[in-house]
Coordinates of C-alpha atoms and ligand atoms in Angstrom, one line a residue:
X1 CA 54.1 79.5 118.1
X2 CA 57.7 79.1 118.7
X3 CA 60.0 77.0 121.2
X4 CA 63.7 77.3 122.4
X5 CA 66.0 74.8 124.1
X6 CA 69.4 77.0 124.1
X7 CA 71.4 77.3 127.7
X8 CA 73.4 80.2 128.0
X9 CA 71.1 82.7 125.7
X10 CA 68.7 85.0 127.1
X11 CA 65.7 82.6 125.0
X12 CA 62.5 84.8 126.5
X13 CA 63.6 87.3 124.0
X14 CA 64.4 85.0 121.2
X15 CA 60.9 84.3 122.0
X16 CA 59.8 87.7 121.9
X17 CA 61.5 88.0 118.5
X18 CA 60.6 84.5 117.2
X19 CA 56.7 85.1 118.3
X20 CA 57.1 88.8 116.5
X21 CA 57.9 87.6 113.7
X22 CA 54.6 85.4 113.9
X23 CA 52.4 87.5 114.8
X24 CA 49.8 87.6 112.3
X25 CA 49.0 84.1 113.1
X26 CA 47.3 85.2 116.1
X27 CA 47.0 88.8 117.6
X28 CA 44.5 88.3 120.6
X29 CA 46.8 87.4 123.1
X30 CA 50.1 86.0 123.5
X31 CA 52.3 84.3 126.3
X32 CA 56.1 83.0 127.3
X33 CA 56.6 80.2 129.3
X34 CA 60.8 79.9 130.4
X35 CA 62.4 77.5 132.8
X36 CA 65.9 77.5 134.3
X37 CA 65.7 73.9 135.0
X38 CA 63.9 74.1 138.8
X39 CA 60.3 75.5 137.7
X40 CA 58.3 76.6 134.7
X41 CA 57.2 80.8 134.9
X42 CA 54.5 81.5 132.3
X43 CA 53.5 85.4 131.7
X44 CA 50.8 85.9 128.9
X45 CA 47.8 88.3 128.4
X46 CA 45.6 89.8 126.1
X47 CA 46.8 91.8 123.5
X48 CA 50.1 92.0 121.2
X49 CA 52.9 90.7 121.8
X50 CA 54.7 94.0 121.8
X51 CA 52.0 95.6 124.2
X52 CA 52.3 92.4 126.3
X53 CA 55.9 92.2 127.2
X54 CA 58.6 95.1 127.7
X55 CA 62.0 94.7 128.8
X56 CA 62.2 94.0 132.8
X57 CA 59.7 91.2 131.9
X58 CA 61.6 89.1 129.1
X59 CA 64.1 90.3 132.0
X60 CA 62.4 88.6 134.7
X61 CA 61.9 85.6 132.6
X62 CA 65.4 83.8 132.9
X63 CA 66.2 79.9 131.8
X64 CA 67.5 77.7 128.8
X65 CA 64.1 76.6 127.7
X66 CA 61.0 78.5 126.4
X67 CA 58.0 78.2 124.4
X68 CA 56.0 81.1 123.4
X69 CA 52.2 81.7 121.8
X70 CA 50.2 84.3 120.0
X71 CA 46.6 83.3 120.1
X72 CA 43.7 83.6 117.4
X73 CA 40.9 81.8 119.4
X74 CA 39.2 78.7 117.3
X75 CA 37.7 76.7 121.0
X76 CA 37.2 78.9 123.8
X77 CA 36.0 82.6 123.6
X78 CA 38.8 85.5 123.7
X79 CA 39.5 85.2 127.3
X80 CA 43.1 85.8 130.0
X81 CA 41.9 82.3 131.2
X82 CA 42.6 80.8 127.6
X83 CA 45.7 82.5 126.2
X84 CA 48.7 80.3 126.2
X85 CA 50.7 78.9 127.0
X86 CA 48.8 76.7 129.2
X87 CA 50.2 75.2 132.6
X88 CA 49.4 72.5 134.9
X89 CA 51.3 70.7 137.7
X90 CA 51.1 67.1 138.1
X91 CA 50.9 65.4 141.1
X92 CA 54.5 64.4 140.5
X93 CA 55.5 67.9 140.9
X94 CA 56.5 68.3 137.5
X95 CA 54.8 71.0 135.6
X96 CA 53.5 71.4 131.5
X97 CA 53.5 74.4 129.7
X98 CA 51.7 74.1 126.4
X99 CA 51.0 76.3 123.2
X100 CA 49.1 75.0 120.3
X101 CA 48.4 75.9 116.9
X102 CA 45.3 74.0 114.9
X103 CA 42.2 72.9 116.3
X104 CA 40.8 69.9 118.1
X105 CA 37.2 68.2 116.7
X106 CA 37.0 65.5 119.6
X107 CA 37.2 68.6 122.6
X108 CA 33.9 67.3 123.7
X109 CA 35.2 63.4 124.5
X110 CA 38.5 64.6 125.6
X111 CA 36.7 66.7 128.3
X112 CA 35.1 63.4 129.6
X113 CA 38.1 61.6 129.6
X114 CA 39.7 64.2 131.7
X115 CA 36.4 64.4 134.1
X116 CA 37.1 60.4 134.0
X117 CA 40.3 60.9 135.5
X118 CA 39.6 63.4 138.2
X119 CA 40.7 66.2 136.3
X120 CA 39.0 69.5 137.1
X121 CA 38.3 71.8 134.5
X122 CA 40.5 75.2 135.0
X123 CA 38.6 78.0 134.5
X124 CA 39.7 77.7 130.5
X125 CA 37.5 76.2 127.7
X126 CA 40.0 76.0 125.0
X127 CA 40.9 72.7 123.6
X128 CA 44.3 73.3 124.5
X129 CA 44.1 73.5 128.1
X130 CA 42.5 70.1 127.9
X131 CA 45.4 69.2 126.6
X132 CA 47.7 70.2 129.2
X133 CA 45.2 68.7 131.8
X134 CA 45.4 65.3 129.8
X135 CA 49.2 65.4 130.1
X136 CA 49.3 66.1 133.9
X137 CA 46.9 63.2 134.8
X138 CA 49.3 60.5 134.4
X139 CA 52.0 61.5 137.0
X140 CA 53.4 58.3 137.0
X141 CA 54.2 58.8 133.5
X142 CA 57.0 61.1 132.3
X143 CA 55.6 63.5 130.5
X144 CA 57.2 62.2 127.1
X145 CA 55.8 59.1 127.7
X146 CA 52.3 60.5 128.3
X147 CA 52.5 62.5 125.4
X148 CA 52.6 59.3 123.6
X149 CA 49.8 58.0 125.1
X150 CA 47.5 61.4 124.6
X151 CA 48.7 62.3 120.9
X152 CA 47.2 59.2 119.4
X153 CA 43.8 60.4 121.4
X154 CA 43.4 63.7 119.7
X155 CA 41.4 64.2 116.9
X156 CA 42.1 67.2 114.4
X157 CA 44.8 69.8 113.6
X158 CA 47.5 70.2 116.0
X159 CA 50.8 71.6 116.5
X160 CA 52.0 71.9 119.6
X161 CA 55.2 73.4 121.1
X162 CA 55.1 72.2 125.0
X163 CA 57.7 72.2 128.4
X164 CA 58.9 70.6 131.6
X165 CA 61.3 72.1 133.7
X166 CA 64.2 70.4 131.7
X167 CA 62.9 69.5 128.0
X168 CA 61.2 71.1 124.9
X169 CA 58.7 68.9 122.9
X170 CA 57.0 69.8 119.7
X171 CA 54.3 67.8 118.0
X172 CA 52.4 67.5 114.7
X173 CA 49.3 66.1 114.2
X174 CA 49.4 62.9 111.3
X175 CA 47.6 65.2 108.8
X176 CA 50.4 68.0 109.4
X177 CA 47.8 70.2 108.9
X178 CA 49.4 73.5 110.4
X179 CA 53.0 74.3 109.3
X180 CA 55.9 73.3 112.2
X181 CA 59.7 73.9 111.4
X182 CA 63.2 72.9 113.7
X183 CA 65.8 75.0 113.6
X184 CA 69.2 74.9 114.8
X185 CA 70.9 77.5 116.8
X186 CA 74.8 77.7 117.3
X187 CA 73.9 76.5 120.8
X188 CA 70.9 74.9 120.8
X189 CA 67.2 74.4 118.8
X190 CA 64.4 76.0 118.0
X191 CA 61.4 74.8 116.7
X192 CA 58.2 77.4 115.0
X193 CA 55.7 78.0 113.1
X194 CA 57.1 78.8 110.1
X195 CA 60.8 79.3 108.7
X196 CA 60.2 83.3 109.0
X197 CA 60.7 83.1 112.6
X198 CA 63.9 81.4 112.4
X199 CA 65.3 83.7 110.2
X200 CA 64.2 86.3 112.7
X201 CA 66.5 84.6 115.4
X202 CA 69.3 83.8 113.5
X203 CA 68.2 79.7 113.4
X204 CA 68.7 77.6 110.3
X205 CA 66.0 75.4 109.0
X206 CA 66.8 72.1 109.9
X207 CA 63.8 70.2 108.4
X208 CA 59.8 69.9 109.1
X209 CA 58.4 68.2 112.3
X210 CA 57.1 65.5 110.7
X211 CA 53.1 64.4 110.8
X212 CA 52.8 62.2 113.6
X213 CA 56.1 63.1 115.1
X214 CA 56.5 64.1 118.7
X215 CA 60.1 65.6 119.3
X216 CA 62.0 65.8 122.4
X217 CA 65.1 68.1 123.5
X218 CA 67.5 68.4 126.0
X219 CA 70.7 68.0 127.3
X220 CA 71.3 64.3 126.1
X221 CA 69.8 65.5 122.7
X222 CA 67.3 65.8 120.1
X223 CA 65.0 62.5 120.1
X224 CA 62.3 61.3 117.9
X225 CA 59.1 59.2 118.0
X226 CA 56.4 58.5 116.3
X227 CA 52.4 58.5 117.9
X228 CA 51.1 58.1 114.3
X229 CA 51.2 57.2 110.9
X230 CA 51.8 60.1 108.8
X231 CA 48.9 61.0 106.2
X232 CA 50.1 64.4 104.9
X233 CA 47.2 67.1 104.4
X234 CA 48.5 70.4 104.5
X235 CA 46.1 73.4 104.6
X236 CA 45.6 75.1 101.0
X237 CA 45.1 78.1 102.8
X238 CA 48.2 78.5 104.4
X239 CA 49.6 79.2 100.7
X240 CA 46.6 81.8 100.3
X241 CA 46.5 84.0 103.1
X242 CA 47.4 82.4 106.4
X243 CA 51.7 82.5 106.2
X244 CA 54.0 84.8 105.5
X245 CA 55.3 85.8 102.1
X246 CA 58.9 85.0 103.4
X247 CA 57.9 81.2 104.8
X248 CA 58.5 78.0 103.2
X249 CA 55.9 75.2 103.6
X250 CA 56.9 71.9 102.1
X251 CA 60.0 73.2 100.0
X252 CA 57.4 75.8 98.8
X253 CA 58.2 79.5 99.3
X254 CA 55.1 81.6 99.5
X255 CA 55.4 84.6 97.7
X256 CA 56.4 82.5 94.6
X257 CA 53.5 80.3 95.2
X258 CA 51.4 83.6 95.6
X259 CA 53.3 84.9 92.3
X260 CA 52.2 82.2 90.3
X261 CA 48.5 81.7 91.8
X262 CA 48.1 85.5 90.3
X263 CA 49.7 84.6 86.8
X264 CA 47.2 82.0 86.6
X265 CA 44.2 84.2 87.9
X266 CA 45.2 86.2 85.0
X267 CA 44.8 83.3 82.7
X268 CA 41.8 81.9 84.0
X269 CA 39.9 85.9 84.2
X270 CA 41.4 88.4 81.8
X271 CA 40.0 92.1 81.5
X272 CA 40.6 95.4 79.7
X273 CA 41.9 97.3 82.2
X274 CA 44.1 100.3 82.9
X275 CA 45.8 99.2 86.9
X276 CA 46.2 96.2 88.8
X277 CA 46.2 97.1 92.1
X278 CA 46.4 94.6 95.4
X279 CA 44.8 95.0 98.6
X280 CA 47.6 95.0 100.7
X281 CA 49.5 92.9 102.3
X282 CA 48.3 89.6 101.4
X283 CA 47.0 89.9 98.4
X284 CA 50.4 91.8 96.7
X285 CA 52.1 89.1 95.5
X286 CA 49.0 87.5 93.6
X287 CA 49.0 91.1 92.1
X288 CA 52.4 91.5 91.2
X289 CA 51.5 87.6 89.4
X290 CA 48.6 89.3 87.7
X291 CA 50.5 92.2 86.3
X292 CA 53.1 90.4 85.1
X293 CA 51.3 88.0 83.1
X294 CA 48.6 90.5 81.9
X295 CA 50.9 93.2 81.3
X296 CA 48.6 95.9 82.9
X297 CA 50.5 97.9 85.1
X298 CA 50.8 97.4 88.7
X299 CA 50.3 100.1 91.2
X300 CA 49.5 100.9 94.6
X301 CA 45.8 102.0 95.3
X302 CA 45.1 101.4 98.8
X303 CA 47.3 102.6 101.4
X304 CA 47.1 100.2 104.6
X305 CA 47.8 101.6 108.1
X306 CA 50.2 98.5 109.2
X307 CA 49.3 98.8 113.0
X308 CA 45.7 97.6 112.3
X309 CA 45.4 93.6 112.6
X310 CA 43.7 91.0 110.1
X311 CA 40.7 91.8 109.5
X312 CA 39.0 88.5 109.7
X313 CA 40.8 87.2 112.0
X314 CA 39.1 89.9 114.7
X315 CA 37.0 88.1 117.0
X316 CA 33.5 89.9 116.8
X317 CA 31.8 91.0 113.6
X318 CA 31.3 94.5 115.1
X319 CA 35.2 94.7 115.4
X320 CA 35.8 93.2 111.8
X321 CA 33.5 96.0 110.2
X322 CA 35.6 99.0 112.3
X323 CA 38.5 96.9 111.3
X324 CA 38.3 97.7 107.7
X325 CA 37.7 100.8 108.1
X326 CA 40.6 101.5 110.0
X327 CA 42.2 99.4 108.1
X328 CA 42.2 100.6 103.9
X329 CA 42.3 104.1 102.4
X330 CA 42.3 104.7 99.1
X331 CA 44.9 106.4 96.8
X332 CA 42.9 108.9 95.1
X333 CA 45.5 110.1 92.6
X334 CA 46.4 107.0 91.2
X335 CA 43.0 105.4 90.8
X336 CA 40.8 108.5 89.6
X337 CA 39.6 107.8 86.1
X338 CA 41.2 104.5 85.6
X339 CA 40.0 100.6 85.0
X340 CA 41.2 99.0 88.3
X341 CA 41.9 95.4 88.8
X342 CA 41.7 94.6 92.1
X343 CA 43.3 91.7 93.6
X344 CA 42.7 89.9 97.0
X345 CA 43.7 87.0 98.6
X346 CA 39.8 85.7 99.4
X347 CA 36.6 86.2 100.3
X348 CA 35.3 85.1 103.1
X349 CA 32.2 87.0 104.5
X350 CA 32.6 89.4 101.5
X351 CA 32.3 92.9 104.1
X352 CA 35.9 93.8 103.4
X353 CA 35.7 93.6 99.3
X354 CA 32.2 95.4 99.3
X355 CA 34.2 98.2 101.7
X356 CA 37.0 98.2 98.9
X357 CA 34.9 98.2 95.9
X358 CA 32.9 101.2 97.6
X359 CA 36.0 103.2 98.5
X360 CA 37.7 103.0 94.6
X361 CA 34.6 103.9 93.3
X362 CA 34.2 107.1 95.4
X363 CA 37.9 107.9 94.9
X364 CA 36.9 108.0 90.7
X365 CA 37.9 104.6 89.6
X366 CA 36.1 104.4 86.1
X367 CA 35.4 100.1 86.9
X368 CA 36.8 98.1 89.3
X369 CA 37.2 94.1 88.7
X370 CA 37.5 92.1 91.5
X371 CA 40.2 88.9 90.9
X372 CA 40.3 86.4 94.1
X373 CA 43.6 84.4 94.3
X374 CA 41.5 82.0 95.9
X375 CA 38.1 79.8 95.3
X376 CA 35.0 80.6 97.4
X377 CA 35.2 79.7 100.7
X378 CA 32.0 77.4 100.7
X379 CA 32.4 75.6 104.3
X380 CA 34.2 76.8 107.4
X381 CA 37.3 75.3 108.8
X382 CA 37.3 73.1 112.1
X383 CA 41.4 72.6 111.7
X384 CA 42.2 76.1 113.0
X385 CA 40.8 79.2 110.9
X386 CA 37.8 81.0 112.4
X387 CA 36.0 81.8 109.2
X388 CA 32.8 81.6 109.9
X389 CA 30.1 79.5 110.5
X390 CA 28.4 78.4 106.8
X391 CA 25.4 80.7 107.0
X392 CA 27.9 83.7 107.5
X393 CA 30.6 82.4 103.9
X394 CA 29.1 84.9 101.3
X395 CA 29.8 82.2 98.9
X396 CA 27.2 80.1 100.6
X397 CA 23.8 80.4 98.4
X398 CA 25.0 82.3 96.2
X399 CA 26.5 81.8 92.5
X400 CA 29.7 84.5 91.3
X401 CA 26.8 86.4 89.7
X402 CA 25.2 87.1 93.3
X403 CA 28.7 87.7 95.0
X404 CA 29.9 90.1 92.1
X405 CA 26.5 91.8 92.8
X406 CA 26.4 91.5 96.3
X407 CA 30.1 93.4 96.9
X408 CA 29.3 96.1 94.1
X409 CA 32.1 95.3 92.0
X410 CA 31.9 95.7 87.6
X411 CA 33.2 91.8 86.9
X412 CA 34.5 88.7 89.5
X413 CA 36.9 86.3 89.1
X414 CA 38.4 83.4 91.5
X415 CA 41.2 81.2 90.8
X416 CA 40.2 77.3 90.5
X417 CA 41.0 74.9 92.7
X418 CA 43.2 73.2 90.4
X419 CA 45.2 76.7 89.4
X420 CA 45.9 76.4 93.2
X421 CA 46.8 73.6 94.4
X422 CA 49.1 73.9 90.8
X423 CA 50.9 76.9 92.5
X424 CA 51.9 75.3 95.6
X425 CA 53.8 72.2 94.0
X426 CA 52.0 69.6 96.0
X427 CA 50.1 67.2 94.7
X428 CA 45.9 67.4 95.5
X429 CA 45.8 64.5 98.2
X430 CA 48.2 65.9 100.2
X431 CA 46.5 69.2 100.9
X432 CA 43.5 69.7 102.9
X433 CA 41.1 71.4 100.9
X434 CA 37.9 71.3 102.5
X435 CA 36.6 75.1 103.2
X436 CA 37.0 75.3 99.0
X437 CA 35.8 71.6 98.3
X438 CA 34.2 70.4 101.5
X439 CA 36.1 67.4 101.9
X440 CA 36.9 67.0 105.3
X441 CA 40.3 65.4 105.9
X442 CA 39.7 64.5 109.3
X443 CA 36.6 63.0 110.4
X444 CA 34.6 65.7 112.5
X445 CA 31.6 64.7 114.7
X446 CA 27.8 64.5 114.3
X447 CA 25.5 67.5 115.6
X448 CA 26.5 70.1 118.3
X449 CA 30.1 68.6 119.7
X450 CA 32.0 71.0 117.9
X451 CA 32.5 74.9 117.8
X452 CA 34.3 77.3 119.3
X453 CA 31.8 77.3 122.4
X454 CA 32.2 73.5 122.9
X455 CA 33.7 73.8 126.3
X456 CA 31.9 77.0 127.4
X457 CA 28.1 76.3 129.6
X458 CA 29.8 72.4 130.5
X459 CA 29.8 71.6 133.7
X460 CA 33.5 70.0 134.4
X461 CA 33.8 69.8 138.0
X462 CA 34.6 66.4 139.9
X463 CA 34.2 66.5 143.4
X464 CA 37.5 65.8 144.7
X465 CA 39.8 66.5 141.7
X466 CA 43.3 64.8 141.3
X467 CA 44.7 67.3 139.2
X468 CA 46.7 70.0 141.2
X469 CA 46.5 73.2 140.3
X470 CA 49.5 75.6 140.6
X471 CA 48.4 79.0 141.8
X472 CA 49.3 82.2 141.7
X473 CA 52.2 82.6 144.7
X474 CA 53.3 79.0 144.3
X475 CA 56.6 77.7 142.7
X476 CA 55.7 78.1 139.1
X477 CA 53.6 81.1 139.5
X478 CA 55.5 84.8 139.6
X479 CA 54.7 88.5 138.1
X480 CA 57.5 90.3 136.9
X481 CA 57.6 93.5 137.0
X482 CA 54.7 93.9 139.5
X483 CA 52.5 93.3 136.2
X484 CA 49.3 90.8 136.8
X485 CA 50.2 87.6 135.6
X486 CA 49.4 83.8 136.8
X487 CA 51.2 80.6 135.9
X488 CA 47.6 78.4 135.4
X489 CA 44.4 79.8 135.2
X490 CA 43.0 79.6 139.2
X491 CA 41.6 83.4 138.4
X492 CA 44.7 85.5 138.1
X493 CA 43.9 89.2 137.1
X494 CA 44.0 90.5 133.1
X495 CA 46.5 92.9 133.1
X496 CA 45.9 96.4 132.2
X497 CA 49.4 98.2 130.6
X498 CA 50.8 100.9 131.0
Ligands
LIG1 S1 39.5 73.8 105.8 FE1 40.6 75.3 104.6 S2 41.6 76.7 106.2 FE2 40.9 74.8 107.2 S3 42.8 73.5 107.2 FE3 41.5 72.9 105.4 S4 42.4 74.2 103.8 FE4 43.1 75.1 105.7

């Protein structure tokens, strides 16, 4: 996620750049929204962002604000309808353009709220788009002002980058669950993700968007407010797997943190062995950590072909298991005949380590010992991370025993929960832990009002609905480039590229 308020630079492609640099956060689809000041233009679409956008459309897209996405769906299937950003017109005439990282628990109640206001559903079932919707049914409002008045109604993980025709907001729920940076630019501000992305555009980190902050910039400024207390709970995980190596979280830089989780690893499970190899990318720093403190050497085993996505973060099983495949291939030279130490960053349904373990052993690895630089995932994540649902965690029902049996592999070893949350400098109560501990920061409701389907089989029509939708052809609406592209979600096509 990433968001630009910088007049007189070209900031769709300090978009393209900034949501480059973050695009393992989400690789399902991604989406700019720019405005020169008289009307909000979103183009997004299934896919990556470098098979989404070429140059006449970041050419096409001309303004001094932006705000860009890269989707990895948590509510709402894999869908044109819900890539983001997400747009909607008030009756005012001013429109909203939102992208949002995290995940909302109370979808279901805000979808009645927005039915209780005349607010059509449209056509999306992401939590986001309800969102949007909720921001654009008080007209009379200016949309800072509402946003004060909807923040405090979400429950859950959010951090939202979002857009008018003249101002760029970003917001962070009071947990600050998912990361959210500001930057400065010679001429203007930048808010992301994570630092990375300002690096990648030349920004300097200016500080965190605080939890329970809502920022505001434009031409008078950069204003602040606050919609909530802040009660810090950063997610573990984003130390483990989720950001990159070159990001700071908290005054944390994660390789280091990933360093040290893999010197302790080694602590906590040594073993006789002749190579420590990682499976690449994410689990490389924990492996250099391992080496280091174990003194076994550390070499490269498995080659990764870079244009293959996350694994996990695929959206269908049948696409995760041709996913690893694709994915991994072993170096046969270097591990034939040899004690391997394997190190990865988690296991989550367990198919890629079994794939791994499998692999080394056919390319003449002698043993292979499995060391996890995190501890098993027991319960899935409502704050933003598709894992899995509990019945699919491999750590569910069964003890290390069953998991070092069930992936193949000659010993297993994961990291505690207190090596971890050691490494990332922070103290325990202000992390979320709950897919390693089950404690669930944020209170999530009873029985079936939650999922990623939450929004999907609901009826959400209201006869006569107050909510105007901008369509395709209207003032906010255009397709560069001739490409298929809509500015809400009233039906426009899914592009097919070139
Ligand atoms: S449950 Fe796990 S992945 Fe989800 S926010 Fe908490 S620590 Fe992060």
């Amino acid at each position: 996620m990433f968001g630009v308020w910088a007049p007189g630079e070209e900031v769709a492609k300090l978009t393209y750049f900034g949501l480059y640099a973050l695009q393992h956060r989400g690789q399902e689809a991604a989406g700019i929204a720019v405005s020169d000041g008289s009307g909000v233009v979103v183009y997004k679409d299934l896919g990556l962002v470098a098979q989404v956008f070429d140059e006449p459309t970041l050419a096409s897209l001309r303004g001094h604000l932006a705000i860009g996405h890269t989707r990895y769906s948590t509510t709402g299937g894999s869908t044109w309808e819900n890539a983001q950003p997400t747009i909607r017109a008030n009756t005012a005439g001013t429109t909203i353009a939102l992208a949002h990282n995290g995940n909302l628990v109370n979808t279901a109640e805000l979808a009645r709220d927005a039915v209780e206001r005349g607010m059509d559903s449209d056509g999306s079932t992401s939590d986001t788009a309800l969102v949007t919707t909720l921001l654009a049914s008080r007209p009379d409002l200016s949309v800072e002002a509402a946003a004060l008045e909807v923040l405090p109604t979400l429950r859950g993980a959010f951090s939202f980058v979002f857009m008018d025709e003249t101002t760029l907001y970003a917001a962070r729920d009071a947990y600050g669950v998912r990361p959210l940076v500001l930057g400065r630019l010679e001429r203007g501000w930048v808010v992301a993700s994570e630092t990375a992305a300002l690096d990648i555009v030349g920004a300097s980190v200016v500080r965190e968007i605080e939890p329970g902050e809502l920022i505001a910039i434009d031409e008078h400024g950069l204003r602040s407010a606050r919609f909530a207390a802040p009660e810090p709970k950063g997610c573990l995980f984003e130390y483990v797997y989720i950001a990159r190596p070159d990001t700071t979280i908290a005054g944390r830089n994660i390789h280091s943190a990933r360093v040290t989780i893999g010197r302790q690893l080694a602590r906590e499970h040594p073993v006789a062995a002749d190579l420590v190899i990682p499976v690449p990318e994410s689990g490389t720093p924990a492996a250099i950590g391992y080496a280091e403190e174990s003194g076994i050497t550390y070499g490269a085993g498995l080659m990764k072909n870079p244009y293959v996505g996350r694994t996990f973060i695929q959206p269908s099983q049948t696409l995760r298991q041709l996913g690893i495949r694709l994915k991994l291939n072993p170096l046969r030279e270097n591990v034939r005949g040899k004690r391997v130490v394997v190190v990865d960053d988690s296991i989550v349904r367990g198919n890629t380590q079994r794939a791994i373990v499998r692999m080394l052993r056919e390319a003449g690895a002698l043993e292979v010992h499995v060391r996890i630089s995190s501890p098993p995932v027991n319960w899935p994540c409502f704050y933003g991370i598709d894992f899995a649902t509990r019945a699919e965690l491999l750590a569910n029902g069964l003890d290390n025993e069953g998991i070092r049996r069930s992936i193949g592999a000659d010993s297993l070893g994961y990291v505690s929960l207190a090596g971890l949350i050691a490494a990332t400098e922070q103290p325990k109560t202000r992390l979320c832990r709950a897919c390693f501990d089950g404690e669930y920061p944020i209170e999530l409701p009873a029985g079936n009002l939650i999922g990623k389907h939450v929004l999907e089989g609901v009826d959400r029509r209201v006869a006569g609905a107050g909510g105007e939708e901008v369509g395709p052809g209207g003032a906010t609406s255009r397709g560069p480039g001739g490409q298929s592209f809509a500015s809400s979600s009233t039906g426009g096509d899914v592009s097919s590229h070139a």
